[in-house]
């Protein structure tokens, strides 16, 4: 029997989630009314708003009907990871969409950008409300290392939508970089899914040590990409072509290079944090 819990809609997190649904729905409705654009960046923005809107609505319904208690996953980990991911996705959409698809006289596009920015603020607020506080017992994804894993996976997604197959398929060095992005993304995704589905006990070795070893390996591989990607992609192509428009391939190369450096920093922070937890924190 389904029990309705109206309190889930009146607490701060519930109110924030209802506003998120409204604002993301307005954003994708406004952009859809303008018309389709054949761009991976446009597709990313639309996917972001639709995905965040309906998953947030799903969370609201599950908690309102108390059905989330019957789901065989770590619900707190799922909602925290989703809030973090949505914050990053909506932030990216709020930057990408006005950069490529908005002009001074584009009323609907400007309105969609404003509602998207407001949605980002709300999702960031939700992360602050649901993130584990010091001393609390919580799931892995509610902790700093867990949130860093979500960030690493998100940055990899931005890299993927910026890749140009025609470029990296010609150079083995760039193919290595794409392989690194893919492998690290897959492993981060596996950790997130295993955590949400409560399958971490299936790891044949201690999870914290596996995570530390993976982080060290990811740092080493990303360090090679930080060097190799600019070396090959900007070879004989050091500056932006003069006749390049708004959706210029050279801009995508810069985005990939910057995001590679950014993800390296995130992996380094993650590794330092993992070392601290594994080797320097004494059991109580």
mmCIF file of C-alpha atoms in Angstrom:
data_model
loop_
_atom_site.group_PDB
_atom_site.id
_atom_site.type_symbol
_atom_site.label_atom_id
_atom_site.label_comp_id
_atom_site.label_asym_id
_atom_site.label_seq_id
_atom_site.Cartn_x
_atom_site.Cartn_y
_atom_site.Cartn_z
ATOM 1 C CA UNK A 1 0.000 0.000 0.000
ATOM 2 C CA UNK A 2 1.268 3.441 -0.964
ATOM 3 C CA UNK A 3 1.541 6.019 1.815
ATOM 4 C CA UNK A 4 1.616 9.683 0.888
ATOM 5 C CA UNK A 5 4.138 11.805 2.770
ATOM 6 C CA UNK A 6 3.244 15.472 2.269
ATOM 7 C CA UNK A 7 6.137 16.525 4.491
ATOM 8 C CA UNK A 8 8.578 15.709 1.651
ATOM 9 C CA UNK A 9 7.079 18.617 -0.326
ATOM 10 C CA UNK A 10 7.228 21.153 2.486
ATOM 11 C CA UNK A 11 10.770 20.636 3.765
ATOM 12 C CA UNK A 12 13.477 22.889 2.198
ATOM 13 C CA UNK A 13 14.831 20.121 -0.077
ATOM 14 C CA UNK A 14 11.342 19.339 -1.386
ATOM 15 C CA UNK A 15 10.569 22.996 -2.141
ATOM 16 C CA UNK A 16 13.917 23.388 -3.922
ATOM 17 C CA UNK A 17 13.231 20.303 -6.046
ATOM 18 C CA UNK A 18 9.790 21.527 -7.102
ATOM 19 C CA UNK A 19 11.306 24.824 -8.236
ATOM 20 C CA UNK A 20 14.020 22.899 -10.131
ATOM 21 C CA UNK A 21 11.349 20.985 -12.059
ATOM 22 C CA UNK A 22 9.544 24.196 -13.019
ATOM 23 C CA UNK A 23 12.662 26.092 -14.122
ATOM 24 C CA UNK A 24 14.241 23.258 -16.136
ATOM 25 C CA UNK A 25 10.877 22.590 -17.783
ATOM 26 C CA UNK A 26 10.631 26.273 -18.779
ATOM 27 C CA UNK A 27 14.200 26.194 -20.121
ATOM 28 C CA UNK A 28 13.782 23.240 -22.465
ATOM 29 C CA UNK A 29 10.299 24.384 -23.521
ATOM 30 C CA UNK A 30 11.585 27.817 -24.558
ATOM 31 C CA UNK A 31 14.549 26.353 -26.443
ATOM 32 C CA UNK A 32 12.372 23.715 -28.137
ATOM 33 C CA UNK A 33 9.967 26.427 -29.308
ATOM 34 C CA UNK A 34 12.840 28.177 -31.111
ATOM 35 C CA UNK A 35 13.629 25.080 -33.179
ATOM 36 C CA UNK A 36 16.196 22.330 -33.520
ATOM 37 C CA UNK A 37 19.868 23.087 -34.166
ATOM 38 C CA UNK A 38 22.234 20.386 -35.434
ATOM 39 C CA UNK A 39 24.979 20.831 -32.857
ATOM 40 C CA UNK A 40 26.330 18.545 -30.146
ATOM 41 C CA UNK A 41 26.354 21.537 -27.767
ATOM 42 C CA UNK A 42 22.666 22.250 -28.445
ATOM 43 C CA UNK A 43 21.836 18.576 -27.948
ATOM 44 C CA UNK A 44 23.777 18.585 -24.650
ATOM 45 C CA UNK A 45 21.848 21.596 -23.345
ATOM 46 C CA UNK A 46 18.477 20.131 -24.283
ATOM 47 C CA UNK A 47 19.371 16.745 -22.822
ATOM 48 C CA UNK A 48 20.518 18.436 -19.613
ATOM 49 C CA UNK A 49 17.268 20.313 -19.032
ATOM 50 C CA UNK A 50 15.016 17.382 -19.973
ATOM 51 C CA UNK A 51 17.060 14.852 -17.970
ATOM 52 C CA UNK A 52 17.265 17.023 -14.855
ATOM 53 C CA UNK A 53 13.590 17.971 -15.023
ATOM 54 C CA UNK A 54 12.202 14.451 -15.254
ATOM 55 C CA UNK A 55 14.648 12.756 -12.880
ATOM 56 C CA UNK A 56 13.953 15.453 -10.269
ATOM 57 C CA UNK A 57 10.224 14.913 -10.819
ATOM 58 C CA UNK A 58 10.783 11.158 -10.421
ATOM 59 C CA UNK A 59 12.588 11.745 -7.091
ATOM 60 C CA UNK A 60 9.746 13.960 -5.865
ATOM 61 C CA UNK A 61 7.118 11.344 -6.749
ATOM 62 C CA UNK A 62 9.111 8.492 -5.189
ATOM 63 C CA UNK A 63 9.586 10.365 -1.920
ATOM 64 C CA UNK A 64 6.026 11.723 -1.851
ATOM 65 C CA UNK A 65 4.620 8.195 -2.244
ATOM 66 C CA UNK A 66 7.360 6.693 0.034
ATOM 67 C CA UNK A 67 8.128 4.166 -2.729
ATOM 68 C CA UNK A 68 11.825 5.047 -2.457
ATOM 69 C CA UNK A 69 12.007 2.925 0.700
ATOM 70 C CA UNK A 70 11.267 -0.176 -1.410
ATOM 71 C CA UNK A 71 13.904 0.495 -4.056
ATOM 72 C CA UNK A 72 16.948 -1.817 -3.651
ATOM 73 C CA UNK A 73 19.501 0.972 -3.995
ATOM 74 C CA UNK A 74 21.149 3.500 -1.718
ATOM 75 C CA UNK A 75 18.561 6.272 -2.140
ATOM 76 C CA UNK A 76 20.612 8.923 -0.317
ATOM 77 C CA UNK A 77 23.636 8.187 -2.506
ATOM 78 C CA UNK A 78 21.465 8.338 -5.618
ATOM 79 C CA UNK A 79 19.842 11.681 -4.770
ATOM 80 C CA UNK A 80 23.123 13.266 -3.644
ATOM 81 C CA UNK A 81 24.986 12.102 -6.754
ATOM 82 C CA UNK A 82 22.139 13.295 -8.977
ATOM 83 C CA UNK A 83 22.054 16.716 -7.304
ATOM 84 C CA UNK A 84 25.813 17.119 -7.813
ATOM 85 C CA UNK A 85 25.622 15.931 -11.414
ATOM 86 C CA UNK A 86 22.655 18.185 -12.168
ATOM 87 C CA UNK A 87 24.467 21.182 -10.688
ATOM 88 C CA UNK A 88 27.397 20.626 -13.027
ATOM 89 C CA UNK A 89 25.266 19.830 -16.072
ATOM 90 C CA UNK A 90 22.990 22.850 -15.669
ATOM 91 C CA UNK A 91 25.997 25.103 -15.026
ATOM 92 C CA UNK A 92 27.560 23.882 -18.283
ATOM 93 C CA UNK A 93 24.282 24.395 -20.161
ATOM 94 C CA UNK A 94 23.919 27.887 -18.676
ATOM 95 C CA UNK A 95 27.349 28.780 -20.091
ATOM 96 C CA UNK A 96 27.280 26.871 -23.383
ATOM 97 C CA UNK A 97 23.815 27.881 -24.592
ATOM 98 C CA UNK A 98 24.209 31.683 -24.397
ATOM 99 C CA UNK A 99 27.757 31.431 -25.764
ATOM 100 C CA UNK A 100 26.740 29.674 -28.976
ATOM 101 C CA UNK A 101 23.009 30.205 -29.483
ATOM 102 C CA UNK A 102 21.946 33.540 -27.943
ATOM 103 C CA UNK A 103 21.999 37.070 -29.366
ATOM 104 C CA UNK A 104 20.977 40.493 -28.049
ATOM 105 C CA UNK A 105 17.558 40.304 -29.736
ATOM 106 C CA UNK A 106 16.854 36.610 -28.961
ATOM 107 C CA UNK A 107 14.159 36.952 -26.277
ATOM 108 C CA UNK A 108 13.338 33.258 -25.810
ATOM 109 C CA UNK A 109 16.988 32.233 -25.736
ATOM 110 C CA UNK A 110 17.796 34.889 -23.119
ATOM 111 C CA UNK A 111 14.817 33.805 -21.000
ATOM 112 C CA UNK A 112 15.935 30.156 -21.242
ATOM 113 C CA UNK A 113 19.417 31.172 -20.109
ATOM 114 C CA UNK A 114 18.028 33.080 -17.111
ATOM 115 C CA UNK A 115 15.834 30.177 -15.978
ATOM 116 C CA UNK A 116 18.763 27.792 -16.476
ATOM 117 C CA UNK A 117 20.989 29.950 -14.270
ATOM 118 C CA UNK A 118 18.310 30.015 -11.581
ATOM 119 C CA UNK A 119 18.010 26.219 -11.828
ATOM 120 C CA UNK A 120 21.778 25.936 -11.339
ATOM 121 C CA UNK A 121 21.538 27.981 -8.126
ATOM 122 C CA UNK A 122 18.775 25.695 -6.878
ATOM 123 C CA UNK A 123 20.693 22.499 -7.650
ATOM 124 C CA UNK A 124 23.780 23.906 -5.924
ATOM 125 C CA UNK A 125 21.567 24.682 -2.936
ATOM 126 C CA UNK A 126 20.311 21.091 -2.953
ATOM 127 C CA UNK A 127 23.885 19.791 -2.898
ATOM 128 C CA UNK A 128 24.528 21.930 0.166
ATOM 129 C CA UNK A 129 21.385 20.593 1.844
ATOM 130 C CA UNK A 130 22.066 16.908 1.114
ATOM 131 C CA UNK A 131 25.856 16.668 1.322
ATOM 132 C CA UNK A 132 27.192 14.758 4.324
ATOM 133 C CA UNK A 133 28.353 16.969 7.168
ATOM 134 C CA UNK A 134 31.494 16.162 9.209
ATOM 135 C CA UNK A 135 30.780 13.377 11.685
ATOM 136 C CA UNK A 136 27.644 12.153 9.921
ATOM 137 C CA UNK A 137 27.291 8.515 8.852
ATOM 138 C CA UNK A 138 26.484 8.549 5.165
ATOM 139 C CA UNK A 139 27.039 6.852 1.831
ATOM 140 C CA UNK A 140 30.222 7.218 -0.198
ATOM 141 C CA UNK A 141 28.690 9.563 -2.776
ATOM 142 C CA UNK A 142 27.683 12.018 -0.051
ATOM 143 C CA UNK A 143 31.331 12.509 0.907
ATOM 144 C CA UNK A 144 34.007 14.640 -0.760
ATOM 145 C CA UNK A 145 35.656 11.682 -2.625
ATOM 146 C CA UNK A 146 32.231 10.586 -3.873
ATOM 147 C CA UNK A 147 31.358 14.053 -5.149
ATOM 148 C CA UNK A 148 34.769 14.245 -6.822
ATOM 149 C CA UNK A 149 33.960 11.024 -8.689
ATOM 150 C CA UNK A 150 30.783 12.623 -10.024
ATOM 151 C CA UNK A 151 32.795 15.696 -11.058
ATOM 152 C CA UNK A 152 35.387 13.537 -12.871
ATOM 153 C CA UNK A 153 32.671 11.739 -14.829
ATOM 154 C CA UNK A 154 30.975 15.028 -15.713
ATOM 155 C CA UNK A 155 34.186 16.640 -17.015
ATOM 156 C CA UNK A 156 34.751 13.570 -19.176
ATOM 157 C CA UNK A 157 31.261 14.085 -20.673
ATOM 158 C CA UNK A 158 32.155 17.678 -21.612
ATOM 159 C CA UNK A 159 35.311 16.357 -23.272
ATOM 160 C CA UNK A 160 33.299 13.769 -25.228
ATOM 161 C CA UNK A 161 30.827 16.286 -26.691
ATOM 162 C CA UNK A 162 33.773 18.475 -27.771
ATOM 163 C CA UNK A 163 35.720 15.740 -29.569
ATOM 164 C CA UNK A 164 36.089 15.796 -33.344
ATOM 165 C CA UNK A 165 36.328 12.260 -34.734
ATOM 166 C CA UNK A 166 37.853 13.522 -37.957
ATOM 167 C CA UNK A 167 40.807 14.935 -36.017
ATOM 168 C CA UNK A 168 41.695 12.369 -33.379
ATOM 169 C CA UNK A 169 41.215 9.396 -35.735
ATOM 170 C CA UNK A 170 44.274 10.585 -37.716
ATOM 171 C CA UNK A 171 46.770 10.621 -34.848
ATOM 172 C CA UNK A 172 47.611 7.663 -32.578
ATOM 173 C CA UNK A 173 48.570 10.111 -29.821
ATOM 174 C CA UNK A 174 45.096 11.661 -29.798
ATOM 175 C CA UNK A 175 43.544 8.193 -29.915
ATOM 176 C CA UNK A 176 45.473 7.396 -26.737
ATOM 177 C CA UNK A 177 43.981 10.508 -25.115
ATOM 178 C CA UNK A 178 40.457 9.460 -26.092
ATOM 179 C CA UNK A 179 41.148 5.995 -24.687
ATOM 180 C CA UNK A 180 42.276 7.559 -21.386
ATOM 181 C CA UNK A 181 39.171 9.754 -21.203
ATOM 182 C CA UNK A 182 36.967 6.726 -21.910
ATOM 183 C CA UNK A 183 38.639 4.316 -19.471
ATOM 184 C CA UNK A 184 38.654 6.800 -16.594
ATOM 185 C CA UNK A 185 35.038 7.732 -17.296
ATOM 186 C CA UNK A 186 33.946 4.090 -17.357
ATOM 187 C CA UNK A 187 35.705 3.298 -14.081
ATOM 188 C CA UNK A 188 34.253 6.391 -12.372
ATOM 189 C CA UNK A 189 30.804 5.404 -13.653
ATOM 190 C CA UNK A 190 31.267 1.854 -12.342
ATOM 191 C CA UNK A 191 32.166 3.200 -8.883
ATOM 192 C CA UNK A 192 29.104 5.464 -8.875
ATOM 193 C CA UNK A 193 26.758 2.679 -10.023
ATOM 194 C CA UNK A 194 28.221 0.097 -7.636
ATOM 195 C CA UNK A 195 27.800 2.568 -4.777
ATOM 196 C CA UNK A 196 24.189 3.387 -5.642
ATOM 197 C CA UNK A 197 23.329 -0.308 -6.136
ATOM 198 C CA UNK A 198 25.144 -1.312 -2.913
ATOM 199 C CA UNK A 199 27.510 -3.671 -4.723
ATOM 200 C CA UNK A 200 30.830 -2.417 -3.316
ATOM 201 C CA UNK A 201 31.114 -5.587 -1.245
ATOM 202 C CA UNK A 202 31.694 -7.488 -4.510
ATOM 203 C CA UNK A 203 35.141 -5.910 -4.884
ATOM 204 C CA UNK A 204 37.704 -8.689 -4.151
ATOM 205 C CA UNK A 205 40.011 -6.145 -2.471
ATOM 206 C CA UNK A 206 39.439 -3.337 0.070
ATOM 207 C CA UNK A 207 37.490 -0.635 -1.741
ATOM 208 C CA UNK A 208 39.503 2.301 -0.361
ATOM 209 C CA UNK A 209 42.788 0.777 -1.550
ATOM 210 C CA UNK A 210 41.339 -0.052 -4.983
ATOM 211 C CA UNK A 211 40.147 3.536 -5.249
ATOM 212 C CA UNK A 212 43.557 4.924 -4.265
ATOM 213 C CA UNK A 213 45.351 2.730 -6.815
ATOM 214 C CA UNK A 214 42.926 3.750 -9.547
ATOM 215 C CA UNK A 215 43.327 7.438 -8.708
ATOM 216 C CA UNK A 216 47.130 7.190 -8.957
ATOM 217 C CA UNK A 217 46.838 5.441 -12.328
ATOM 218 C CA UNK A 218 44.310 8.019 -13.572
ATOM 219 C CA UNK A 219 46.619 10.883 -12.582
ATOM 220 C CA UNK A 220 49.524 9.324 -14.503
ATOM 221 C CA UNK A 221 47.388 8.745 -17.611
ATOM 222 C CA UNK A 222 45.882 12.233 -17.542
ATOM 223 C CA UNK A 223 49.375 13.704 -17.196
ATOM 224 C CA UNK A 224 50.267 12.126 -20.539
ATOM 225 C CA UNK A 225 47.104 13.599 -22.080
ATOM 226 C CA UNK A 226 47.916 17.101 -20.800
ATOM 227 C CA UNK A 227 51.098 16.904 -22.873
ATOM 228 C CA UNK A 228 49.968 14.834 -25.877
ATOM 229 C CA UNK A 229 46.617 16.497 -26.664
ATOM 230 C CA UNK A 230 47.947 20.045 -27.258
ATOM 231 C CA UNK A 231 51.065 18.672 -28.965
ATOM 232 C CA UNK A 232 49.085 16.931 -31.699
ATOM 233 C CA UNK A 233 45.856 18.940 -31.914
ATOM 234 C CA UNK A 234 47.573 22.353 -32.164
ATOM 235 C CA UNK A 235 50.352 21.177 -34.470
ATOM 236 C CA UNK A 236 50.575 23.781 -37.273
ATOM 237 C CA UNK A 237 47.390 25.221 -35.787
ATOM 238 C CA UNK A 238 48.580 27.506 -32.998
ATOM 239 C CA UNK A 239 45.931 30.238 -33.285
ATOM 240 C CA UNK A 240 42.224 30.458 -34.075
ATOM 241 C CA UNK A 241 41.578 30.589 -37.833
ATOM 242 C CA UNK A 242 40.479 34.067 -38.913
ATOM 243 C CA UNK A 243 37.448 32.873 -40.869
ATOM 244 C CA UNK A 244 36.156 30.548 -38.139
ATOM 245 C CA UNK A 245 32.604 31.220 -36.979
ATOM 246 C CA UNK A 246 30.897 30.720 -33.627
ATOM 247 C CA UNK A 247 30.982 26.909 -33.766
ATOM 248 C CA UNK A 248 34.664 26.686 -34.632
ATOM 249 C CA UNK A 249 36.506 23.365 -34.446
ATOM 250 C CA UNK A 250 39.513 25.154 -32.913
ATOM 251 C CA UNK A 251 37.374 26.195 -29.946
ATOM 252 C CA UNK A 252 36.528 22.539 -29.345
ATOM 253 C CA UNK A 253 40.238 21.703 -29.245
ATOM 254 C CA UNK A 254 40.756 24.394 -26.606
ATOM 255 C CA UNK A 255 37.810 23.074 -24.560
ATOM 256 C CA UNK A 256 39.250 19.544 -24.589
ATOM 257 C CA UNK A 257 42.719 20.810 -23.626
ATOM 258 C CA UNK A 258 41.355 22.919 -20.770
ATOM 259 C CA UNK A 259 39.050 20.186 -19.466
ATOM 260 C CA UNK A 260 41.917 17.702 -19.578
ATOM 261 C CA UNK A 261 43.983 19.969 -17.330
ATOM 262 C CA UNK A 262 40.994 20.572 -15.076
ATOM 263 C CA UNK A 263 40.266 16.868 -14.680
ATOM 264 C CA UNK A 264 43.927 16.207 -13.914
ATOM 265 C CA UNK A 265 43.691 18.674 -11.021
ATOM 266 C CA UNK A 266 40.496 16.970 -9.800
ATOM 267 C CA UNK A 267 42.155 13.542 -9.933
ATOM 268 C CA UNK A 268 45.178 14.882 -8.033
ATOM 269 C CA UNK A 269 42.904 16.278 -5.306
ATOM 270 C CA UNK A 270 41.020 12.975 -5.238
ATOM 271 C CA UNK A 271 44.284 11.034 -4.936
ATOM 272 C CA UNK A 272 45.588 13.217 -2.099
ATOM 273 C CA UNK A 273 42.291 12.830 -0.282
ATOM 274 C CA UNK A 274 42.344 9.040 -0.786
ATOM 275 C CA UNK A 275 45.920 8.780 0.518
ATOM 276 C CA UNK A 276 44.921 10.816 3.545
ATOM 277 C CA UNK A 277 41.970 8.523 4.311
ATOM 278 C CA UNK A 278 43.859 5.268 3.715
ATOM 279 C CA UNK A 279 47.280 5.968 5.223
ATOM 280 C CA UNK A 280 46.931 8.900 7.606
ATOM 281 C CA UNK A 281 43.558 8.490 9.306
ATOM 282 C CA UNK A 282 43.816 6.243 12.332
ATOM 283 C CA UNK A 283 40.757 4.227 13.308
ATOM 284 C CA UNK A 284 38.868 5.510 16.339
#
